């Protein structure tokens, strides 16, 4: 099977996020975010690395847009830094922050690249965390206010909007395992955070009308390691996938997940699920890997114990281990399984209301080396090719897939891993900030070129 034959109008993109690339954390009135605070704490990020400079995109955005144009991208997915445009997370707006995104968007449009804007990619303004963060309901309302003000400023030139990127990570890595900012290990707070992130999504959808709006979830294909592990697979699927999908697309939390959690749900107010399931125009799906899970002794059916602080993101399901299914892995240790992407997309078609889909992140970290001005990243090319074939296969099966965004455009700050994990199509020398397209970038550009060349001319 080939990677040529995508439908006309298919969005060919790459994705980034503000904190991972911008740097300039104290410039032009930006306020502190939870990631500034978190990275300043010893032991939280490998090598003590921070986002202070990142890859200096704030100053180099014009060059970066030129790189995108050279690759032939038709769309670019980026996120807005909330503390850059609203330093305290509420109240005063910082016009210089908004101006940066206006300039970026104008630059994209001048190069014929469609800007896809994500409002929240994990950089909560620190004052909102000081007031309780996502476990507190008010944060969702502050988010809606922020969504409204960014929309007012940019709706004339940005047509596709996403609300919250990967709420699972923000809730469970941020508040249960503490691997991500704000680094709290409070399982009950993590569930409250998940609900308020969902609520924030729904409120923002309403604030962003009449623009085209989507929610963005990170989905996994999940398999039981053995016949005895089906319940473990159900539980992990519930927390990882269905807690968000069912809420957004069906307007209800999955009863089995609520049973597993066995906690007071007083923070779910009447009317919340209607807000959360406000109709959206598309679903953005981030896909990387498959989880193969097994139940460990001692935890099988004791599942309904109230969540305790175990340092695991799998609230209430800590006795489940992730064994791997024997497939090759990336530098993150993540199993490579393009079949899982087709499985996830097929499931969305079969189990959820019909909705246009986009693969909004997909990619892999490998230990790249720059030699003689080239990065020969054959493993990344193979990864991208297999996943693009899965996309084409999905389209062939009638799944309404409308775009693909490689993660990431450029090497960048990989959260708790610092700069040690390179996901980019474009290599970045973190000392000099020199950008060098890897072989995968050149390959992707050629796939885009060939697909565009095959589009009917009158479309
Ligand atoms: O770098 C992250 C991104 O911020 C969110 N999705 C997964 C990527 C790789 O870990």
XYZ file of C-alpha atoms and ligand atoms in Angstrom:
469
model
C 0.000 0.000 0.000
C 1.204 3.506 -0.750
C 0.864 6.859 0.972
C -0.476 8.567 -2.137
C -4.190 9.021 -2.717
C -5.362 11.204 0.151
C -8.472 13.157 -0.734
C -8.330 16.736 -2.048
C -8.330 19.272 0.760
C -6.723 16.864 3.217
C -4.860 18.969 5.824
C -1.131 18.205 5.710
C 0.330 19.577 8.879
C 2.795 19.537 11.706
C 2.174 20.479 15.324
C 3.950 22.232 18.197
C 2.972 23.833 21.481
C 3.824 27.189 23.024
C 5.830 26.181 26.080
C 7.779 23.573 24.147
C 9.109 25.986 21.536
C 8.629 29.675 22.338
C 11.098 30.530 25.108
C 10.970 34.264 25.962
C 9.229 33.404 29.192
C 9.722 36.823 30.732
C 9.393 38.975 27.635
C 6.718 41.437 26.601
C 4.615 41.034 29.712
C 4.203 37.237 29.793
C 3.261 35.960 33.250
C 4.536 32.766 34.874
C 2.932 29.422 34.105
C 2.883 26.218 36.119
C 5.606 24.887 33.834
C 7.932 27.778 34.724
C 7.425 26.980 38.390
C 7.717 23.227 37.907
C 10.893 23.361 35.837
C 12.543 25.594 38.452
C 12.088 22.867 41.087
C 15.128 20.573 41.389
C 14.648 17.020 40.197
C 11.478 17.593 38.185
C 12.959 17.736 34.700
C 15.876 15.661 33.455
C 19.052 17.754 33.641
C 17.164 20.630 35.298
C 16.232 21.926 31.852
C 13.660 24.691 31.487
C 11.570 26.437 28.848
C 13.347 29.755 29.301
C 14.821 29.754 25.815
C 13.328 26.551 24.427
C 13.952 26.769 20.673
C 13.507 30.526 20.623
C 10.519 30.352 18.331
C 9.206 33.604 19.823
C 12.018 35.402 18.005
C 12.486 33.022 15.099
C 8.879 32.413 14.098
C 9.376 33.945 10.649
C 12.208 31.539 9.841
C 10.127 28.678 11.223
C 7.164 29.554 9.032
C 9.524 29.643 6.065
C 10.606 26.079 6.945
C 6.945 25.016 7.021
C 6.360 26.611 3.639
C 9.420 24.873 2.196
C 8.002 21.552 3.401
C 4.737 22.323 1.633
C 2.599 22.138 4.798
C -0.973 23.202 4.236
C -1.704 23.587 7.957
C 0.166 24.288 11.182
C -1.159 23.420 14.621
C 0.238 25.593 17.420
C -0.926 26.616 20.856
C -1.401 29.989 22.475
C 0.316 30.575 25.792
C -2.420 31.625 28.203
C 0.015 33.503 30.519
C 1.372 35.398 27.523
C -2.011 36.857 26.650
C -3.539 36.994 30.129
C -0.635 37.026 32.599
C -2.684 36.420 35.736
C -5.072 33.934 34.072
C -7.974 36.335 34.572
C -8.623 40.017 34.165
C -6.021 42.133 32.398
C -5.160 41.209 28.836
C -1.601 41.661 27.583
C -1.838 43.205 24.109
C 1.800 42.413 23.323
C 1.114 38.751 23.912
C -1.838 38.783 21.552
C 0.241 40.681 19.008
C 2.737 37.848 18.844
C 0.008 35.428 17.765
C -1.417 37.942 15.298
C 2.018 38.252 13.699
C 2.470 34.490 13.655
C -0.931 33.903 12.084
C -0.389 36.623 9.491
C 2.949 35.087 8.577
C 1.316 31.676 8.162
C -1.472 33.070 6.017
C 1.017 34.936 3.835
C 2.668 31.590 3.154
C -0.628 29.865 2.401
C -0.584 27.817 5.619
C -3.838 27.344 7.504
C -3.366 28.172 11.227
C -4.939 25.634 13.609
C -5.010 27.170 17.055
C -5.074 25.190 20.303
C -5.992 27.257 23.344
C -4.513 25.140 26.094
C -1.449 22.958 25.894
C -0.732 22.658 29.623
C 0.738 26.075 30.504
C -1.757 27.192 33.134
C -1.059 30.685 34.493
C 0.558 30.218 37.913
C -1.922 32.501 39.747
C -4.734 30.115 38.761
C -2.794 27.169 40.166
C -2.196 29.207 43.320
C -5.972 29.509 43.548
C -6.358 25.708 43.324
C -5.695 24.893 39.666
C -7.802 22.509 37.605
C -9.300 20.696 40.616
C -11.149 23.969 41.254
C -14.282 24.672 39.222
C -13.578 28.348 38.736
C -10.569 27.532 36.536
C -12.946 26.255 33.845
C -14.789 29.588 33.831
C -11.522 31.515 33.657
C -10.609 29.359 30.660
C -13.868 30.251 28.911
C -13.114 33.931 29.456
C -9.629 33.461 28.009
C -11.048 31.512 25.040
C -13.415 34.378 24.349
C -10.727 37.047 24.388
C -8.354 35.097 22.122
C -11.265 34.458 19.777
C -12.140 38.154 19.664
C -8.568 38.901 18.631
C -8.008 36.153 16.087
C -11.301 34.788 14.789
C -11.027 36.941 11.676
C -8.005 34.941 10.536
C -8.068 31.601 12.376
C -10.784 29.223 11.251
C -10.021 26.029 13.157
C -9.827 26.075 16.928
C -9.080 23.367 19.467
C -9.849 23.746 23.143
C -7.764 21.617 25.519
C -4.892 19.452 24.331
C -4.852 15.971 25.872
C -6.862 16.576 29.051
C -5.752 13.128 30.286
C -2.171 14.354 30.619
C -3.119 17.649 32.230
C -5.277 15.864 34.817
C -3.458 12.625 35.570
C 0.196 13.488 34.988
C -0.312 16.902 36.551
C -2.353 15.963 39.611
C -2.057 12.171 40.204
C 1.461 11.063 39.329
C 2.938 14.549 39.535
C 5.271 13.861 36.615
C 4.030 17.022 34.948
C 3.281 20.484 36.277
C 1.985 21.352 38.786
C 3.498 18.150 40.160
C 0.760 17.282 42.653
C 0.106 13.707 43.771
C -3.550 13.881 44.761
C -5.647 11.235 43.011
C -9.015 12.729 43.927
C -7.847 16.122 42.689
C -6.864 14.467 39.408
C -10.429 13.261 38.819
C -11.799 16.680 39.709
C -9.231 18.185 37.323
C -10.351 15.831 34.549
C -13.948 16.945 35.022
C -13.063 20.636 35.086
C -10.876 20.276 31.994
C -13.858 18.685 30.254
C -16.084 21.479 31.515
C -13.553 24.057 30.324
C -13.655 22.419 26.907
C -17.457 22.647 26.716
C -17.590 26.239 27.910
C -14.898 27.191 25.427
C -16.751 25.531 22.546
C -19.649 27.851 23.338
C -17.324 30.864 23.557
C -15.697 30.107 20.220
C -18.788 30.064 18.031
C -19.264 30.508 15.144
C -15.729 29.266 14.396
C -14.958 25.626 13.606
C -14.122 24.013 16.948
C -12.773 20.664 18.081
C -11.714 18.884 21.223
C -8.349 17.129 21.372
C -7.782 13.790 23.085
C -4.831 11.425 23.282
C -6.129 7.972 22.537
C -4.418 4.610 22.846
C -5.124 1.223 21.417
C -5.307 -1.027 24.454
C -4.903 -4.803 24.590
C -4.994 -7.285 27.436
C -1.697 -9.188 27.749
C -3.559 -12.482 28.326
C -7.098 -13.780 28.472
C -7.079 -12.977 32.182
C -6.379 -9.319 31.602
C -9.568 -8.119 29.902
C -10.744 -6.306 32.992
C -7.406 -4.524 33.294
C -7.730 -3.435 29.664
C -11.273 -2.209 30.308
C -10.135 -0.136 33.264
C -7.214 1.513 31.501
C -9.335 2.147 28.431
C -11.933 3.727 30.709
C -9.525 6.176 32.321
C -7.437 6.913 29.258
C -9.976 7.001 26.445
C -13.622 6.798 27.483
C -13.550 9.256 30.409
C -12.983 11.945 27.798
C -14.606 10.551 24.658
C -17.867 9.582 26.330
C -18.094 12.922 28.095
C -17.443 14.989 24.974
C -19.329 12.905 22.447
C -22.040 11.150 24.480
C -22.590 13.558 27.354
C -22.027 11.009 30.134
C -19.164 9.475 32.048
C -18.846 5.714 31.537
C -20.684 3.983 34.419
C -17.982 1.314 34.799
C -15.309 3.998 35.279
C -17.396 5.760 37.919
C -17.904 2.407 39.628
C -14.159 1.734 39.598
C -13.435 5.172 41.047
C -16.083 4.860 43.729
C -15.827 8.459 44.853
C -18.062 11.356 45.745
C -18.951 13.084 42.486
C -20.435 16.181 44.063
C -18.194 18.294 41.857
C -20.209 17.207 38.797
C -23.038 19.745 38.820
C -26.421 19.503 37.121
C -26.063 20.656 33.538
C -22.301 20.055 33.355
C -22.563 17.080 31.023
C -24.744 19.081 28.609
C -22.087 21.810 28.519
C -19.275 19.290 28.074
C -21.055 17.609 25.190
C -21.857 20.848 23.364
C -21.603 19.697 19.735
C -18.188 20.085 18.140
C -17.230 20.169 14.485
C -14.296 17.805 14.606
C -12.341 15.605 16.962
C -8.580 15.977 17.110
C -6.945 12.644 17.873
C -3.365 12.402 19.131
C -2.087 8.868 18.638
C 1.319 7.442 19.470
C 1.167 3.887 20.734
C -0.580 0.827 22.074
C -0.755 -0.198 25.723
C -0.596 -3.907 26.472
C -1.775 -4.303 30.033
C -1.876 -6.977 32.684
C -3.412 -7.263 36.090
C -0.883 -7.644 38.884
C -1.578 -9.829 41.900
C -3.330 -8.054 44.736
C -5.367 -5.625 42.783
C -7.791 -7.617 40.700
C -11.266 -6.942 41.908
C -10.401 -4.770 44.860
C -10.842 -2.069 42.391
C -13.410 -0.022 44.134
C -11.129 1.102 46.937
C -11.173 4.882 47.177
C -8.214 6.353 45.333
C -5.052 6.699 47.369
C -1.793 8.481 46.582
C 0.259 5.811 44.851
C 2.154 8.150 42.564
C 0.528 6.416 39.600
C -1.527 8.296 37.029
C -3.930 5.341 36.917
C -6.152 6.457 39.744
C -7.800 3.444 41.355
C -6.123 1.064 38.884
C -2.586 1.070 40.187
C -2.279 -2.715 40.181
C -2.175 -2.850 36.449
C 1.142 -3.092 34.672
C 2.131 -2.167 31.160
C 4.032 -5.095 29.786
C 4.483 -4.293 26.134
C 3.450 -6.526 23.296
C 6.920 -7.293 21.983
C 6.913 -4.680 19.232
C 9.818 -2.298 18.552
C 9.802 0.846 20.655
C 10.797 4.487 20.166
C 13.341 6.382 22.269
C 10.482 7.052 24.705
C 10.060 3.290 25.123
C 6.666 3.538 23.416
C 5.586 0.537 21.361
C 5.237 1.245 17.679
C 1.918 0.019 16.350
C 0.366 1.742 13.364
C -2.422 -0.857 13.426
C -3.468 0.715 16.703
C -4.168 3.993 14.933
C -6.543 2.276 12.525
C -8.133 0.520 15.500
C -8.679 3.813 17.335
C -10.158 5.541 14.271
C -12.398 2.570 13.507
C -13.633 2.542 17.068
C -14.527 6.219 16.855
C -16.589 5.494 13.764
C -18.290 2.450 15.258
C -18.933 3.509 18.845
C -19.439 7.269 18.737
C -21.670 9.738 16.910
C -20.370 10.539 13.432
C -17.852 13.377 13.480
C -14.988 14.481 11.224
C -11.643 13.312 12.578
C -8.105 14.608 12.335
C -4.891 12.967 13.490
C -3.621 16.028 15.293
C -0.386 14.526 16.651
C 1.546 11.462 15.582
C 5.273 10.906 15.596
C 8.216 9.407 17.388
C 11.368 10.299 19.288
C 14.565 8.601 18.182
C 18.211 9.212 19.059
C 19.000 11.340 16.031
C 22.484 12.440 15.107
C 23.428 15.297 12.851
C 26.374 14.341 10.657
C 27.633 16.300 7.717
C 24.525 18.457 7.736
C 22.125 15.501 7.539
C 20.016 13.485 9.955
C 19.343 10.036 8.523
C 16.270 9.171 10.579
C 15.081 6.110 8.723
C 13.180 4.825 11.771
C 11.090 7.995 11.882
C 10.336 7.754 8.175
C 9.171 4.167 8.673
C 7.021 5.247 11.620
C 5.388 8.068 9.685
C 4.904 5.971 6.583
C 3.184 3.153 8.476
C 0.886 5.576 10.278
C 0.036 7.445 7.086
C -0.827 4.119 5.482
C -3.124 3.434 8.431
C -4.758 6.832 7.767
C -5.274 6.012 4.121
C -6.663 2.655 5.085
C -9.083 4.375 7.460
C -10.236 6.718 4.705
C -10.679 3.693 2.445
C -12.979 2.215 5.107
C -15.151 5.318 5.007
C -13.772 6.956 8.154
C -14.050 10.754 7.815
C -10.388 11.588 8.402
C -9.611 15.106 7.223
C -6.001 15.752 8.166
C -2.728 14.575 9.623
C -0.309 16.574 11.794
C 3.138 15.184 12.473
C 4.460 15.692 15.992
C 6.505 17.654 15.908
C 7.624 20.229 13.401
C 10.913 20.741 15.272
C 12.826 19.136 18.134
C 11.728 20.838 21.326
C 11.235 20.707 25.098
C 9.766 17.295 25.845
C 8.323 18.127 29.269
C 9.814 16.058 32.117
C 12.379 14.700 29.658
C 13.793 18.119 28.853
C 15.565 18.397 25.513
C 16.754 14.784 25.495
C 13.935 13.372 23.371
C 13.818 14.525 19.787
C 10.435 14.280 18.060
C 11.073 16.836 15.310
C 10.969 16.542 11.559
C 13.486 19.353 11.799
C 16.621 18.953 13.905
C 17.406 21.783 16.292
C 20.864 22.413 17.695
C 19.852 23.622 21.144
C 23.115 25.542 21.538
C 23.057 27.548 18.308
C 19.323 27.166 17.483
C 20.287 26.072 13.974
C 17.456 24.232 12.235
C 18.202 21.348 9.852
C 15.422 19.399 8.154
C 15.927 15.691 8.843
C 15.521 13.069 6.128
C 11.990 12.534 7.508
C 11.139 16.179 6.788
C 12.294 15.815 3.195
C 10.375 12.560 2.886
C 7.204 14.117 4.341
C 7.543 17.092 1.987
C 7.711 14.696 -0.947
C 4.619 12.778 0.218
C 2.735 16.068 0.501
C 3.946 17.168 -2.916
C 2.914 13.923 -4.575
C -0.495 13.898 -2.928
C -1.151 17.484 -3.971
C 0.008 16.661 -7.499
C -2.602 13.903 -7.648
C -5.457 16.170 -6.601
C -7.919 16.875 -9.410
C -7.076 20.344 -10.769
C -10.652 21.598 -10.713
C -11.138 20.837 -6.981
O 5.371 16.470 23.332
C 4.137 15.907 23.593
C 3.023 16.892 23.313
O 3.185 18.042 24.044
C 1.686 16.285 23.649
N 1.506 15.003 23.028
C 2.587 14.048 23.132
C 3.902 14.688 22.736
C 5.050 13.663 22.870
O 5.155 13.259 24.197
